[in-house]
Amino acid sequence: MREVGTNPTHGLAIGDLDVLIVEDNAGMRLLLRTLLNAFGVKSISQASDGSEALAMIPGGGHDLIITDWEMAPMKGGEFLRELRSLDNKPFCFIPVIVLTGHASRKLVQQAFDNGATHLLVKPVTAAGLHHRIDWVLADDRPYEVVGAGYRQAIPSPAAHGGGEAKTGALEPLRESWTLD
């Protein structure tokens, strides 16, 4: 794998973010918007599915995307593959937090394989969402070419040799990535 890009939100303050919510459920969009407003986020856009979001992204200046996994007509996995495609620079490097009500190991792995930056299992809480956003803002992992798209490596102690955890800004949050 070859390093090709970095997280454009690394080091930003939460209030400086321009967030795109991609969610087919109007009630969940309202909840997310309410929480983001409470966190001090001033710029929030919304799309009801992945295809609508992809059309909005080139003109939007978004720093973070929060997307549902199970949507119609374009599901979260398809949205991520399109967003992370090799020909979608610079938008392919926008961090994405995936929301799901089904946290099976298989689904988590699919989300990260498709380019998710982080994952949040429903029901969404203020603390859970804020934690994921803080994690994204501290995330300095580069994007790499994997197959037909970009993604970040999933950090794990084993990935850093001999079971020793890598030190750095993400260390306190590493447990939220554990798949085992």
Coordinates of N, CA and C in Angstrom, one line a residue:
M1 N 0.8 -1.2 0.0 CA 0.0 0.0 0.0 C 0.9 1.2 0.0
R2 N 0.4 2.3 -0.7 CA 1.1 3.5 -0.8 C 0.3 4.6 -0.2
E3 N 1.0 5.4 0.7 CA 0.4 6.6 1.3 C 0.1 7.7 0.2
V4 N -1.1 8.2 0.3 CA -1.4 9.2 -0.8 C -2.2 10.5 -0.2
G5 N -2.7 10.4 1.0 CA -3.4 11.6 1.5 C -3.5 11.6 3.0
T6 N -4.0 12.7 3.5 CA -4.1 12.8 5.0 C -5.5 13.3 5.3
N7 N -5.8 13.2 6.6 CA -7.1 13.6 7.1 C -7.2 15.1 7.2
P8 N -8.1 15.8 6.4 CA -8.1 17.2 6.3 C -8.7 17.8 7.6
T9 N -9.3 17.1 8.5 CA -9.8 17.6 9.8 C -8.8 17.5 10.9
H10 N -7.7 16.8 10.7 CA -6.7 16.6 11.8 C -6.4 18.0 12.4
G11 N -6.6 18.1 13.7 CA -6.2 19.3 14.4 C -7.3 20.4 14.5
L12 N -8.4 20.3 13.7 CA -9.5 21.3 13.8 C -10.2 21.2 15.1
A13 N -10.9 22.3 15.4 CA -11.8 22.3 16.6 C -13.2 21.9 16.1
I14 N -13.9 21.3 17.0 CA -15.2 20.7 16.6 C -16.2 21.8 16.1
G15 N -16.1 23.1 16.6 CA -16.9 24.2 16.2 C -16.5 24.6 14.8
D16 N -15.3 24.3 14.3 CA -14.9 24.7 13.0 C -15.4 23.8 11.9
L17 N -16.0 22.6 12.2 CA -16.3 21.6 11.2 C -17.6 22.0 10.4
D18 N -17.5 21.6 9.2 CA -18.7 21.6 8.3 C -19.1 20.2 8.1
V19 N -20.2 19.8 8.6 CA -20.6 18.4 8.7 C -21.8 18.1 7.7
L20 N -21.6 17.0 7.0 CA -22.7 16.5 6.2 C -23.3 15.2 6.8
I21 N -24.6 15.3 7.1 CA -25.3 14.1 7.6 C -26.0 13.4 6.5
V22 N -25.7 12.1 6.3 CA -26.4 11.3 5.3 C -27.2 10.2 6.0
E23 N -28.5 10.4 6.0 CA -29.4 9.5 6.8 C -30.8 9.6 6.2
D24 N -31.4 8.4 5.9 CA -32.7 8.4 5.3 C -33.8 8.6 6.3
N25 N -33.5 8.5 7.6 CA -34.6 8.7 8.6 C -34.6 10.2 9.1
A26 N -35.7 10.9 8.9 CA -35.8 12.3 9.3 C -35.6 12.5 10.8
G27 N -36.1 11.6 11.6 CA -35.9 11.7 13.1 C -34.5 11.6 13.5
M28 N -33.7 10.7 12.8 CA -32.3 10.6 13.2 C -31.5 11.8 12.7
R29 N -31.9 12.3 11.5 CA -31.2 13.5 11.0 C -31.4 14.7 12.0
L30 N -32.7 14.8 12.6 CA -32.9 15.8 13.5 C -32.1 15.6 14.8
L31 N -32.0 14.4 15.3 CA -31.2 14.1 16.5 C -29.8 14.5 16.2
L32 N -29.2 14.0 15.1 CA -27.8 14.3 14.8 C -27.6 15.8 14.7
R33 N -28.5 16.5 14.0 CA -28.3 18.0 13.9 C -28.4 18.7 15.2
T34 N -29.3 18.2 16.1 CA -29.5 18.8 17.4 C -28.2 18.6 18.3
L35 N -27.6 17.4 18.2 CA -26.4 17.1 19.0 C -25.2 17.9 18.4
L36 N -25.1 18.0 17.1 CA -24.0 18.8 16.5 C -24.1 20.2 16.9
N37 N -25.3 20.8 16.8 CA -25.5 22.2 17.2 C -25.1 22.4 18.7
A38 N -25.5 21.4 19.6 CA -25.1 21.5 21.0 C -23.6 21.4 21.2
F39 N -22.9 20.7 20.3 CA -21.4 20.7 20.3 C -20.8 21.9 19.8
G40 N -21.5 22.8 19.2 CA -21.0 24.1 18.7 C -20.7 24.1 17.2
V41 N -21.1 23.0 16.5 CA -20.9 22.9 15.0 C -21.8 23.9 14.4
K42 N -21.3 24.8 13.6 CA -22.1 25.9 13.0 C -22.6 25.6 11.6
S43 N -21.9 24.7 10.9 CA -22.3 24.4 9.5 C -22.7 22.9 9.4
I44 N -24.0 22.7 9.1 CA -24.5 21.3 9.0 C -25.3 21.2 7.7
S45 N -25.0 20.2 6.9 CA -25.8 20.0 5.7 C -26.4 18.6 5.8
Q46 N -27.5 18.3 5.1 CA -28.2 17.0 5.2 C -28.5 16.4 3.8
A47 N -28.4 15.1 3.7 CA -28.8 14.4 2.5 C -29.6 13.1 3.0
S48 N -30.6 12.7 2.2 CA -31.4 11.6 2.7 C -30.9 10.2 2.2
D49 N -29.8 10.2 1.3 CA -29.2 9.0 0.9 C -27.9 9.3 0.3
G50 N -27.1 8.2 0.0 CA -25.8 8.4 -0.6 C -25.7 9.1 -1.9
S51 N -26.6 8.8 -2.8 CA -26.5 9.5 -4.1 C -26.8 11.0 -4.0
E52 N -27.7 11.4 -3.1 CA -27.9 12.8 -2.9 C -26.7 13.4 -2.3
A53 N -26.0 12.7 -1.3 CA -24.8 13.2 -0.7 C -23.7 13.4 -1.7
L54 N -23.5 12.4 -2.6 CA -22.4 12.5 -3.6 C -22.6 13.7 -4.5
A55 N -23.8 14.0 -4.8 CA -24.1 15.2 -5.6 C -23.8 16.5 -4.9
M56 N -23.9 16.5 -3.5 CA -23.7 17.7 -2.7 C -22.2 17.9 -2.4
I57 N -21.4 16.9 -2.3 CA -20.1 17.0 -1.8 C -19.2 17.9 -2.6
P58 N -19.1 17.9 -3.9 CA -18.2 18.7 -4.7 C -18.3 20.2 -4.4
G59 N -19.5 20.7 -4.1 CA -19.7 22.2 -3.8 C -19.8 22.5 -2.4
G60 N -19.7 21.5 -1.5 CA -20.1 21.7 -0.1 C -19.0 22.2 0.9
G61 N -17.7 21.9 0.7 CA -16.7 22.2 1.6 C -16.8 21.4 2.9
H62 N -17.3 20.2 2.9 CA -17.5 19.4 4.1 C -16.2 18.9 4.7
D63 N -16.1 18.9 6.0 CA -14.9 18.4 6.7 C -15.2 17.0 7.3
L64 N -16.4 16.7 7.5 CA -16.8 15.4 8.2 C -18.1 14.9 7.6
I65 N -18.3 13.6 7.4 CA -19.5 13.0 7.0 C -19.9 12.0 8.0
I66 N -21.2 12.1 8.4 CA -21.8 11.1 9.3 C -22.9 10.4 8.5
T67 N -22.7 9.1 8.2 CA -23.7 8.4 7.4 C -24.2 7.2 8.0
D68 N -25.5 6.9 7.7 CA -26.1 5.6 8.1 C -25.6 4.5 7.1
W69 N -25.5 3.3 7.6 CA -25.1 2.2 6.9 C -26.3 1.6 6.0
E70 N -27.4 1.5 6.7 CA -28.6 1.0 6.0 C -29.5 2.1 5.5
M71 N -29.4 2.4 4.2 CA -30.2 3.4 3.6 C -30.7 2.9 2.3
A72 N -31.7 3.6 1.8 CA -32.2 3.3 0.4 C -32.4 4.6 -0.3
P73 N -32.1 4.7 -1.6 CA -31.7 3.5 -2.4 C -30.2 3.2 -2.4
M74 N -29.4 4.2 -2.1 CA -27.9 3.9 -2.0 C -27.5 3.6 -0.6
K75 N -27.1 2.4 -0.3 CA -26.6 2.0 1.0 C -25.3 2.7 1.4
G76 N -25.0 2.6 2.7 CA -23.7 3.2 3.2 C -22.5 2.6 2.6
G77 N -22.4 1.3 2.4 CA -21.3 0.7 1.8 C -21.0 1.2 0.4
E78 N -22.0 1.3 -0.4 CA -21.9 1.8 -1.8 C -21.5 3.2 -1.8
F79 N -22.1 4.0 -0.9 CA -21.7 5.4 -0.8 C -20.2 5.6 -0.4
L80 N -19.7 4.8 0.5 CA -18.3 4.8 0.9 C -17.4 4.4 -0.3
R81 N -17.8 3.4 -1.0 CA -17.0 3.0 -2.1 C -16.9 4.1 -3.2
E82 N -18.0 4.8 -3.5 CA -18.0 5.9 -4.4 C -17.2 7.0 -3.9
L83 N -17.4 7.4 -2.6 CA -16.7 8.5 -2.1 C -15.2 8.3 -2.1
R84 N -14.7 7.1 -1.7 CA -13.3 6.7 -1.6 C -12.7 6.3 -2.9
S85 N -13.4 6.4 -4.0 CA -12.8 5.9 -5.3 C -11.6 6.8 -5.7
L86 N -10.7 6.2 -6.4 CA -9.4 6.8 -6.8 C -9.6 8.1 -7.6
D87 N -10.7 8.2 -8.3 CA -10.9 9.4 -9.2 C -11.7 10.5 -8.5
N88 N -11.9 10.4 -7.2 CA -12.7 11.4 -6.4 C -11.9 12.3 -5.5
K89 N -10.7 12.7 -5.9 CA -9.8 13.6 -5.1 C -10.4 15.0 -5.3
P90 N -10.4 15.8 -4.2 CA -9.8 15.6 -2.9 C -10.9 15.1 -1.9
F91 N -12.1 14.9 -2.4 CA -13.2 14.6 -1.5 C -13.1 13.2 -0.9
C92 N -12.3 12.3 -1.5 CA -12.1 11.0 -1.0 C -11.5 10.9 0.3
F93 N -10.9 12.0 0.8 CA -10.2 12.0 2.0 C -11.0 12.6 3.2
I94 N -12.3 13.0 2.9 CA -13.1 13.5 4.0 C -13.4 12.3 5.0
P95 N -13.2 12.5 6.3 CA -13.5 11.5 7.2 C -15.0 11.1 7.3
V96 N -15.3 9.8 7.5 CA -16.6 9.4 7.6 C -16.9 8.5 8.8
I97 N -17.9 9.0 9.6 CA -18.3 8.2 10.7 C -19.6 7.4 10.3
V98 N -19.6 6.1 10.3 CA -20.7 5.3 9.9 C -21.6 5.0 11.1
L99 N -22.9 5.2 11.0 CA -23.9 4.8 12.0 C -24.5 3.5 11.6
T100 N -24.7 2.6 12.6 CA -25.4 1.3 12.3 C -26.1 0.8 13.5
G101 N -27.1 0.1 13.3 CA -27.9 -0.5 14.4 C -27.4 -2.0 14.6
H102 N -26.5 -2.4 13.7 CA -26.1 -3.8 13.7 C -24.6 -3.9 13.8
A103 N -24.1 -4.2 14.9 CA -22.6 -4.1 15.1 C -22.0 -5.5 15.0
S104 N -22.3 -6.3 14.1 CA -21.6 -7.6 13.9 C -20.2 -7.4 13.5
R105 N -19.3 -8.3 13.8 CA -17.9 -8.2 13.4 C -17.9 -8.1 11.8
K106 N -18.7 -8.8 11.1 CA -18.7 -8.8 9.7 C -19.0 -7.4 9.1
L107 N -20.1 -6.8 9.7 CA -20.5 -5.4 9.3 C -19.4 -4.4 9.6
V108 N -18.8 -4.5 10.8 CA -17.7 -3.6 11.2 C -16.6 -3.7 10.2
Q109 N -16.2 -4.9 9.9 CA -15.1 -5.1 8.9 C -15.4 -4.6 7.6
Q110 N -16.7 -4.8 7.1 CA -17.1 -4.2 5.8 C -17.0 -2.7 5.8
A111 N -17.5 -2.1 6.8 CA -17.5 -0.6 6.9 C -16.0 -0.1 6.8
F112 N -15.1 -0.7 7.5 CA -13.7 -0.2 7.5 C -13.1 -0.6 6.1
D113 N -13.4 -1.8 5.6 CA -12.9 -2.2 4.3 C -13.3 -1.2 3.2
N114 N -14.6 -0.6 3.4 CA -15.1 0.3 2.4 C -14.6 1.7 2.6
G115 N -13.9 2.0 3.7 CA -13.3 3.3 3.9 C -13.8 4.1 5.1
A116 N -14.6 3.5 6.0 CA -15.1 4.2 7.2 C -13.9 4.7 8.0
T117 N -14.0 5.9 8.5 CA -13.0 6.4 9.5 C -13.3 5.9 10.9
H118 N -14.5 5.8 11.2 CA -15.0 5.3 12.5 C -16.4 4.8 12.4
L119 N -16.9 4.2 13.5 CA -18.2 3.6 13.5 C -18.9 3.9 14.8
L120 N -20.2 4.2 14.7 CA -21.0 4.4 15.9 C -22.2 3.6 15.9
V121 N -22.4 2.8 16.9 CA -23.5 1.9 17.0 C -24.7 2.6 17.6
K122 N -25.9 2.5 17.0 CA -27.1 3.1 17.5 C -27.6 2.3 18.7
P123 N -28.2 2.9 19.7 CA -28.7 4.2 19.7 C -27.6 5.2 19.9
V124 N -27.7 6.4 19.2 CA -26.7 7.4 19.2 C -26.9 8.2 20.5
T125 N -25.8 8.4 21.2 CA -25.8 9.2 22.4 C -24.9 10.4 22.2
A126 N -25.1 11.5 23.0 CA -24.3 12.7 22.8 C -22.8 12.3 23.1
A127 N -22.6 11.5 24.2 CA -21.2 11.2 24.6 C -20.6 10.3 23.5
G128 N -21.3 9.3 22.9 CA -20.8 8.5 21.9 C -20.4 9.2 20.6
L129 N -21.3 10.1 20.2 CA -21.0 10.9 19.0 C -19.9 11.9 19.2
H130 N -19.8 12.5 20.3 CA -18.7 13.5 20.6 C -17.4 12.7 20.7
H131 N -17.4 11.5 21.3 CA -16.2 10.7 21.4 C -15.6 10.4 20.0
R132 N -16.6 10.0 19.1 CA -16.1 9.6 17.7 C -15.6 10.9 17.0
I133 N -16.3 12.0 17.1 CA -15.8 13.2 16.5 C -14.4 13.6 17.0
D134 N -14.2 13.6 18.3 CA -12.9 13.9 18.9 C -11.9 12.9 18.3
W135 N -12.2 11.7 18.2 CA -11.3 10.7 17.6 C -10.9 11.1 16.2
V136 N -11.9 11.4 15.4 CA -11.6 11.8 14.0 C -10.7 13.1 14.0
L137 N -10.9 14.0 14.9 CA -10.1 15.3 14.9 C -8.7 15.0 15.3
A138 N -8.4 13.9 16.1 CA -7.1 13.5 16.5 C -6.4 12.5 15.5
D139 N -7.1 12.1 14.6 CA -6.7 11.0 13.7 C -5.7 11.5 12.6
D140 N -4.4 11.1 12.8 CA -3.4 11.5 11.8 C -3.0 10.4 10.9
R141 N -3.8 9.3 10.8 CA -3.4 8.2 9.9 C -3.5 8.6 8.5
P142 N -2.6 8.3 7.6 CA -2.7 8.6 6.2 C -3.7 7.7 5.5
Y143 N -4.2 8.2 4.4 CA -5.0 7.3 3.5 C -4.0 6.6 2.5
E144 N -4.4 5.4 2.2 CA -3.6 4.5 1.3 C -4.5 4.0 0.2
V145 N -3.9 3.7 -0.9 CA -4.6 3.1 -2.0 C -4.7 1.6 -1.7
V146 N -6.0 1.1 -1.7 CA -6.3 -0.3 -1.5 C -7.3 -0.7 -2.5
G147 N -6.9 -1.5 -3.5 CA -7.8 -1.8 -4.6 C -8.1 -0.6 -5.4
A148 N -9.4 -0.4 -5.6 CA -9.9 0.7 -6.4 C -10.3 2.0 -5.6
G149 N -9.8 2.1 -4.4 CA -10.1 3.2 -3.6 C -9.1 3.5 -2.5
Y150 N -9.5 4.4 -1.6 CA -8.6 4.9 -0.5 C -9.2 4.4 0.8
R151 N -8.4 4.1 1.8 CA -8.8 3.9 3.1 C -7.6 4.1 4.1
Q152 N -7.9 4.2 5.3 CA -6.9 4.3 6.4 C -6.8 2.9 7.0
A153 N -5.5 2.6 7.4 CA -5.3 1.3 8.1 C -6.1 1.3 9.4
I154 N -6.6 0.2 9.8 CA -7.3 0.1 11.1 C -6.2 -0.1 12.1
P155 N -6.0 0.8 13.1 CA -4.9 0.7 14.1 C -5.3 -0.4 15.1
S156 N -4.3 -1.2 15.4 CA -4.4 -2.2 16.4 C -3.0 -2.5 17.0
P157 N -3.0 -2.9 18.2 CA -1.6 -3.2 18.8 C -0.8 -4.1 18.0
A158 N -1.4 -5.2 17.4 CA -0.7 -6.2 16.7 C -0.1 -5.6 15.4
A159 N -0.8 -4.5 14.8 CA -0.3 -3.9 13.6 C 1.0 -3.1 13.8
H160 N 1.4 -2.9 15.1 CA 2.5 -2.1 15.4 C 3.7 -2.9 16.0
G161 N 3.6 -4.2 15.7 CA 4.7 -5.1 16.1 C 4.7 -5.6 17.5
G162 N 4.6 -6.9 17.6 CA 4.8 -7.6 18.9 C 3.7 -7.3 19.9
G163 N 2.6 -6.8 19.5 CA 1.5 -6.6 20.4 C 1.6 -5.3 21.2
E164 N 2.7 -4.5 20.8 CA 2.9 -3.2 21.5 C 2.1 -2.2 20.8
A165 N 1.4 -1.4 21.6 CA 0.6 -0.3 21.0 C 1.5 0.9 20.6
K166 N 1.2 1.5 19.5 CA 1.9 2.7 19.0 C 1.5 3.9 19.9
T167 N 2.4 4.7 20.2 CA 2.0 5.9 21.0 C 1.6 7.0 20.1
G168 N 0.9 7.9 20.6 CA 0.4 9.1 19.7 C -0.9 9.5 20.2
A169 N -1.4 10.5 19.4 CA -2.7 11.1 19.8 C -3.9 10.2 19.8
L170 N -3.8 9.1 19.1 CA -5.0 8.1 19.1 C -4.9 7.1 20.1
E171 N -3.8 7.0 20.9 CA -3.6 5.9 21.9 C -4.8 5.8 22.9
P172 N -5.3 6.9 23.5 CA -6.4 6.8 24.4 C -7.7 6.3 23.8
L173 N -7.8 6.3 22.5 CA -9.0 6.0 21.9 C -8.9 4.6 21.1
R174 N -7.8 4.0 21.2 CA -7.5 2.8 20.4 C -8.5 1.7 20.7
E175 N -9.0 1.6 21.9 CA -9.9 0.5 22.3 C -11.2 0.6 21.5
S176 N -11.6 1.7 21.0 CA -12.8 1.8 20.2 C -12.7 1.2 18.9
W177 N -11.5 0.8 18.4 CA -11.3 0.2 17.1 C -11.2 -1.3 17.2
T178 N -11.0 -1.8 18.4 CA -10.8 -3.3 18.5 C -11.9 -4.1 17.9
L179 N -11.6 -5.0 17.0 CA -12.6 -5.8 16.3 C -12.8 -7.2 17.0
D180 N -11.8 -7.6 17.8 CA -11.9 -8.9 18.4 C -12.6 -8.8 19.7

